[in-house]
């Protein structure tokens, strides 16, 4: 079945994005306006700043996406927008813009779940997806494992009990004076480091658990830097001297934990295929460690393309298009939800 290109909008956190996706998941354009510079001074996303920035950027971002694809409203089949989960004020900007455009251009509208879209980003390059999959979504706000039976059917198997993996990387980078966002900063600083130099314990929880916990690892890093209790005024070690080893060891502990949990999920469910998406899925060490684990345990690991791991609208337009093709749509009463 064919369906004209879909315009996707994403504004759930700190990226304002618009994209056009056509037949066979062909990406016709992708525009992402990142707010990182506006949040960096605060060491994390400030919801009020995010909402105001989305409001300024949403219209130019949509105009650029259409212009880059050489399309106009008349060429579109529908509009897809992230309406859950995320920061309420931020979600409202994208959703209100999508409703206004759908009304003005007389196009169908569909609300997309941000996590399902991250998973869809890993499905998009696969010529013939073979369901079911285990999906790992690993980002600044989420670290969760799902069983995925179709692009729209995901059952939660486990999730973090405290920090998300990206959040742990962001907080660790702050501790080490590396700036925001922490994931890329730690990857860069640890590139030449020895991942075995600091043997942090893997937070694997009970033997059969598919949940995650990264706050203890974060505390272990603090104690490594500042001594037991984390209160020593002078650093216990001088982080600067062993920064590459510290970053490599911390990053590797997170990567090995994620890989081991994917293996556990495959073993428990008998599903030997894993999709991996979300901002932390860009991480090179995670990609390498996951490939090694997959090789050892005999499962396939499919990462989302690096440019569609962090928040983007290609994954929203792609999943929205699949939803339209399945006859799904929403009316102009479409609401937003912070969780769910
Ligand atoms: O998916 P995303 O853009 O936003 C959320 O939905 O949270 O993910 C952002 C997270 C941040 O925590 C950031 O530090 C992390 O992804 N991240 C990375 C890398 N690039 C972004 N973590 C590790 N390695 C990277 N290369
Ligand atoms: Zn995300």
Coordinates of C-alpha atoms and ligand atoms in Angstrom, one line a residue:
X1 CA 0.0 0.0 0.0
X2 CA 1.3 3.5 -0.7
X3 CA 0.9 6.6 1.3
X4 CA 2.3 10.1 0.5
X5 CA 5.2 11.4 2.6
X6 CA 4.6 12.0 6.3
X7 CA 5.8 15.0 8.2
X8 CA 7.1 14.1 11.6
X9 CA 7.5 16.5 14.5
X10 CA 9.5 15.9 17.7
X11 CA 9.8 18.2 20.7
X12 CA 9.6 16.0 23.8
X13 CA 12.8 17.1 25.4
X14 CA 15.6 19.4 24.2
X15 CA 15.6 18.9 20.4
X16 CA 13.1 20.6 18.1
X17 CA 13.0 18.4 15.0
X18 CA 11.0 17.9 11.8
X19 CA 11.5 15.3 9.1
X20 CA 9.8 13.9 6.0
X21 CA 9.7 10.2 5.4
X22 CA 8.3 8.5 2.2
X23 CA 7.8 5.0 0.8
X24 CA 10.1 2.2 2.1
X25 CA 11.1 4.5 4.9
X26 CA 13.1 6.7 2.6
X27 CA 14.3 9.8 4.5
X28 CA 13.4 12.8 2.4
X29 CA 14.7 15.4 4.9
X30 CA 15.7 15.7 8.5
X31 CA 16.2 18.9 10.5
X32 CA 17.2 18.9 14.2
X33 CA 17.6 22.0 16.2
X34 CA 19.5 21.1 19.4
X35 CA 19.1 23.2 22.5
X36 CA 22.3 21.8 24.1
X37 CA 24.0 25.2 24.2
X38 CA 21.1 26.7 26.1
X39 CA 21.1 23.9 28.8
X40 CA 24.9 23.3 29.1
X41 CA 25.4 25.9 31.7
X42 CA 22.9 24.2 34.0
X43 CA 24.3 20.7 33.5
X44 CA 21.0 19.3 32.3
X45 CA 17.7 20.1 30.6
X46 CA 15.7 23.0 32.2
X47 CA 12.1 22.5 31.2
X48 CA 11.1 26.2 31.1
X49 CA 14.0 27.0 28.8
X50 CA 13.2 23.9 26.6
X51 CA 9.5 25.0 26.1
X52 CA 10.4 28.5 25.2
X53 CA 13.1 27.4 22.7
X54 CA 10.7 24.9 21.0
X55 CA 8.2 27.7 20.6
X56 CA 10.9 29.8 18.7
X57 CA 12.2 26.9 16.6
X58 CA 9.2 24.8 15.6
X59 CA 8.0 26.9 12.6
X60 CA 11.5 27.4 11.0
X61 CA 12.3 23.7 11.5
X62 CA 9.1 22.6 9.7
X63 CA 9.8 25.1 6.9
X64 CA 13.3 23.8 6.5
X65 CA 12.2 20.2 6.4
X66 CA 9.8 20.9 3.6
X67 CA 12.3 23.0 1.7
X68 CA 15.1 20.4 2.0
X69 CA 12.8 17.7 0.6
X70 CA 11.5 20.1 -2.1
X71 CA 7.9 19.4 -1.1
X72 CA 4.9 21.5 -0.1
X73 CA 1.9 20.8 2.1
X74 CA 0.0 19.5 -1.0
X75 CA 2.5 16.6 -1.3
X76 CA 1.9 15.3 2.2
X77 CA -0.1 12.3 3.3
X78 CA -0.3 13.1 7.0
X79 CA 1.4 14.6 10.1
X80 CA 2.9 12.5 13.0
X81 CA 3.9 14.1 16.3
X82 CA 5.4 12.9 19.5
X83 CA 2.7 13.3 22.1
X84 CA 4.1 11.1 24.9
X85 CA 6.2 10.6 27.1
X86 CA 8.3 13.7 27.7
X87 CA 8.3 17.2 29.3
X88 CA 4.7 18.4 29.2
X89 CA 5.4 22.0 28.1
X90 CA 7.7 20.8 25.4
X91 CA 5.3 18.1 24.1
X92 CA 2.6 20.8 24.0
X93 CA 4.5 22.9 21.5
X94 CA 5.0 20.1 19.0
X95 CA 1.5 18.7 19.4
X96 CA -0.2 22.1 19.1
X97 CA 1.8 22.9 16.0
X98 CA 1.0 19.5 14.5
X99 CA -2.7 20.0 15.2
X100 CA -2.7 23.5 13.7
X101 CA -1.0 22.3 10.5
X102 CA -3.3 19.2 10.2
X103 CA -6.3 21.5 10.5
X104 CA -4.9 24.2 8.1
X105 CA -3.7 21.7 5.5
X106 CA -6.6 19.2 5.9
X107 CA -4.3 16.3 6.7
X108 CA -4.7 13.3 9.0
X109 CA -2.9 13.4 12.3
X110 CA -1.4 10.7 14.5
X111 CA 0.2 10.9 18.0
X112 CA 3.4 8.8 18.3
X113 CA 5.0 7.3 21.5
X114 CA 8.6 8.5 21.8
X115 CA 10.0 5.2 23.0
X116 CA 8.2 3.1 20.3
X117 CA 9.8 5.6 17.8
X118 CA 13.3 5.1 19.2
X119 CA 12.7 1.3 18.6
X120 CA 11.4 2.0 15.1
X121 CA 14.7 3.8 14.3
X122 CA 16.5 0.5 14.7
X123 CA 13.9 -1.3 12.5
X124 CA 14.1 1.2 9.7
X125 CA 17.3 -0.1 8.0
X126 CA 16.1 -3.7 8.1
X127 CA 14.8 -4.8 4.7
X128 CA 12.7 -7.7 6.2
X129 CA 12.2 -7.3 9.9
X130 CA 11.7 -10.7 11.7
X131 CA 9.5 -10.2 14.8
X132 CA 9.6 -10.6 17.7
X133 CA 12.6 -8.7 18.9
X134 CA 14.0 -7.7 22.3
X135 CA 14.3 -3.9 22.3
X136 CA 16.8 -2.0 24.5
X137 CA 16.0 1.8 24.7
X138 CA 18.9 3.5 26.4
X139 CA 18.8 7.3 26.6
X140 CA 19.0 10.3 29.1
X141 CA 15.5 9.6 30.4
X142 CA 15.1 5.8 29.8
X143 CA 16.8 2.5 30.2
X144 CA 14.3 -0.2 29.5
X145 CA 14.0 -3.6 27.9
X146 CA 10.9 -4.6 25.9
X147 CA 9.6 -7.5 23.9
X148 CA 8.6 -6.1 20.6
X149 CA 6.0 -8.1 18.6
X150 CA 5.3 -5.3 16.0
X151 CA 6.3 -1.6 15.6
X152 CA 3.3 -0.8 17.8
X153 CA 3.3 -3.7 20.3
X154 CA 6.0 -3.4 23.0
X155 CA 5.7 -5.1 26.3
X156 CA 8.0 -3.8 29.1
X157 CA 10.3 -6.5 30.5
X158 CA 12.5 -4.4 32.8
X159 CA 13.7 -0.8 33.4
X160 CA 15.9 1.2 35.6
X161 CA 15.1 1.4 39.2
X162 CA 16.9 4.8 39.6
X163 CA 19.1 6.6 37.0
X164 CA 18.9 6.0 33.3
X165 CA 22.3 5.0 31.7
X166 CA 22.5 8.4 29.9
X167 CA 21.7 10.2 33.1
X168 CA 24.5 8.3 34.9
X169 CA 26.9 9.3 32.1
X170 CA 25.7 13.0 32.3
X171 CA 26.2 13.1 36.1
X172 CA 29.6 11.3 35.9
X173 CA 30.8 13.9 33.3
X174 CA 29.6 16.7 35.6
X175 CA 31.6 15.1 38.5
X176 CA 34.7 15.0 36.3
X177 CA 34.2 18.5 35.0
X178 CA 33.6 17.4 31.4
X179 CA 30.5 19.3 30.6
X180 CA 27.1 18.4 29.1
X181 CA 26.0 16.1 27.5
X182 CA 28.1 13.7 29.3
X183 CA 27.9 10.6 27.0
X184 CA 29.8 12.0 24.1
X185 CA 32.3 13.8 26.5
X186 CA 33.1 10.6 28.4
X187 CA 33.4 8.7 25.1
X188 CA 35.9 11.2 23.9
X189 CA 37.9 11.5 27.1
X190 CA 38.0 7.7 27.5
X191 CA 38.8 6.8 23.9
X192 CA 42.5 6.1 24.7
X193 CA 41.9 4.8 28.3
X194 CA 42.1 1.3 29.7
X195 CA 38.6 0.0 30.5
X196 CA 40.0 -2.4 33.1
X197 CA 42.0 0.2 35.0
X198 CA 39.1 0.8 37.5
X199 CA 37.3 -2.5 38.2
X200 CA 33.8 -1.1 39.0
X201 CA 31.3 -3.8 39.9
X202 CA 28.6 -4.6 37.3
X203 CA 25.2 -3.6 38.7
X204 CA 23.4 -6.7 37.5
X205 CA 20.9 -7.1 40.4
X206 CA 19.3 -10.5 41.1
X207 CA 20.3 -13.4 38.8
X208 CA 17.1 -13.2 36.7
X209 CA 16.4 -9.5 36.9
X210 CA 15.9 -7.5 33.7
X211 CA 15.9 -4.2 35.7
X212 CA 18.8 -1.8 35.8
X213 CA 20.4 0.3 38.5
X214 CA 23.1 2.9 37.8
X215 CA 23.1 5.1 40.9
X216 CA 25.4 2.8 42.9
X217 CA 27.9 2.9 40.0
X218 CA 27.7 6.7 40.1
X219 CA 28.5 6.7 43.8
X220 CA 31.4 4.3 43.2
X221 CA 32.8 6.8 40.8
X222 CA 32.4 9.6 43.4
X223 CA 34.1 7.6 46.1
X224 CA 36.9 6.7 43.6
X225 CA 37.5 10.4 43.1
X226 CA 36.9 11.7 46.6
X227 CA 37.6 8.8 48.9
X228 CA 35.2 6.7 50.9
X229 CA 32.1 8.8 51.8
X230 CA 32.9 11.1 49.0
X231 CA 33.8 13.9 51.4
X232 CA 37.6 14.2 51.1
X233 CA 38.3 17.8 50.3
X234 CA 41.4 17.0 48.3
X235 CA 40.7 14.4 45.6
X236 CA 41.5 10.9 46.6
X237 CA 43.0 10.5 43.1
X238 CA 43.7 13.3 40.8
X239 CA 41.0 12.7 38.2
X240 CA 42.9 14.7 35.6
X241 CA 45.9 12.3 35.7
X242 CA 43.8 9.2 35.1
X243 CA 40.8 10.7 33.2
X244 CA 41.0 8.5 30.2
X245 CA 41.2 5.3 32.3
X246 CA 38.4 6.5 34.6
X247 CA 36.1 7.4 31.7
X248 CA 36.9 4.2 29.8
X249 CA 36.2 2.0 33.0
X250 CA 33.0 3.8 33.8
X251 CA 31.7 3.7 30.2
X252 CA 32.7 0.1 29.9
X253 CA 30.9 -0.9 33.1
X254 CA 27.7 0.6 31.7
X255 CA 28.2 -1.0 28.2
X256 CA 28.9 -4.5 29.7
X257 CA 25.9 -4.2 32.0
X258 CA 23.6 -3.3 29.1
X259 CA 25.0 -6.1 26.9
X260 CA 24.7 -8.7 29.7
X261 CA 21.0 -7.7 30.3
X262 CA 20.2 -8.0 26.6
X263 CA 21.8 -11.5 26.6
X264 CA 19.6 -12.4 29.7
X265 CA 16.5 -11.1 28.0
X266 CA 17.3 -13.2 24.9
X267 CA 17.9 -16.3 27.1
X268 CA 14.7 -15.8 29.1
X269 CA 12.5 -15.2 26.1
X270 CA 14.2 -17.4 23.5
X271 CA 14.3 -14.4 21.2
X272 CA 17.7 -14.1 19.6
X273 CA 17.4 -10.7 18.0
X274 CA 17.9 -7.3 19.7
X275 CA 17.1 -3.7 18.6
X276 CA 19.0 -0.9 20.3
X277 CA 18.0 2.7 20.2
X278 CA 18.1 6.0 22.1
X279 CA 20.9 8.5 22.6
X280 CA 23.4 6.2 24.4
X281 CA 23.1 3.7 21.5
X282 CA 25.5 6.1 19.6
X283 CA 28.2 5.1 22.0
X284 CA 31.1 3.3 20.2
X285 CA 32.2 1.2 23.2
X286 CA 28.6 0.0 23.7
X287 CA 28.4 -1.0 20.0
X288 CA 31.7 -2.9 20.3
X289 CA 30.9 -4.6 23.7
X290 CA 27.3 -5.5 22.4
X291 CA 28.7 -7.0 19.2
X292 CA 31.2 -9.2 21.3
X293 CA 28.4 -10.3 23.6
X294 CA 26.1 -11.1 20.7
X295 CA 28.8 -13.1 19.1
X296 CA 29.4 -15.1 22.2
X297 CA 25.8 -15.7 23.1
X298 CA 24.5 -16.1 19.5
X299 CA 22.0 -13.3 19.2
X300 CA 21.8 -10.5 16.5
X301 CA 22.2 -6.9 17.6
X302 CA 20.7 -4.2 15.4
X303 CA 21.6 -0.6 16.4
X304 CA 19.6 2.4 15.1
X305 CA 21.8 4.4 12.6
X306 CA 23.9 6.8 14.7
X307 CA 22.2 9.9 13.4
X308 CA 18.8 8.6 14.5
X309 CA 19.8 7.4 18.0
X310 CA 19.5 10.8 19.7
X311 CA 16.2 12.6 19.4
X312 CA 15.1 13.2 15.8
X313 CA 11.9 13.4 13.8
X314 CA 12.8 10.7 11.2
X315 CA 11.8 8.0 13.7
X316 CA 8.5 9.9 14.4
X317 CA 7.6 10.3 10.7
X318 CA 8.6 6.7 10.0
X319 CA 6.5 5.2 12.8
X320 CA 3.7 7.6 12.1
X321 CA 3.7 6.5 8.4
X322 CA 3.5 2.8 9.6
X323 CA 0.6 3.8 11.8
X324 CA -1.3 5.5 9.0
X325 CA -0.7 2.5 6.8
X326 CA -2.4 0.4 9.5
X327 CA -5.4 2.7 9.5
X328 CA -4.6 4.5 12.7
X329 CA -5.0 8.3 13.3
X330 CA -6.1 10.7 16.0
X331 CA -8.4 13.7 15.9
X332 CA -7.7 17.3 16.9
X333 CA -8.4 16.4 20.6
X334 CA -5.1 14.6 20.7
X335 CA -3.6 15.1 24.2
X336 CA -0.1 15.0 25.6
X337 CA 1.2 12.8 28.5
X338 CA 4.3 13.1 30.6
X339 CA 4.6 9.4 31.1
X340 CA 3.0 6.2 29.7
Ligands
LIG1 O1 17.6 9.9 23.2 P1 18.2 11.2 23.7 O2 18.7 12.2 22.6 O3 17.2 11.9 24.6 C1 16.4 11.3 25.5 O4 15.3 10.8 25.1 O5 16.9 11.2 26.7 O6 19.5 10.8 24.6 C2 20.3 11.7 25.3 C3 21.3 11.0 26.1 C4 22.2 11.8 27.0 O7 22.2 11.3 28.3 C5 23.6 11.8 26.3 O8 24.6 11.9 27.2 C6 23.5 10.4 25.7 O9 22.2 10.2 25.2 N1 24.5 10.3 24.6 C7 25.5 9.4 24.6 C8 26.2 9.6 23.4 N2 25.5 10.6 22.6 C9 24.5 11.0 23.4 N3 25.9 8.5 25.5 C10 27.0 7.8 25.2 N4 27.8 8.0 24.1 C11 27.4 8.8 23.1 N5 28.1 9.0 22.0
LIG2 ZN1 14.7 10.1 23.2

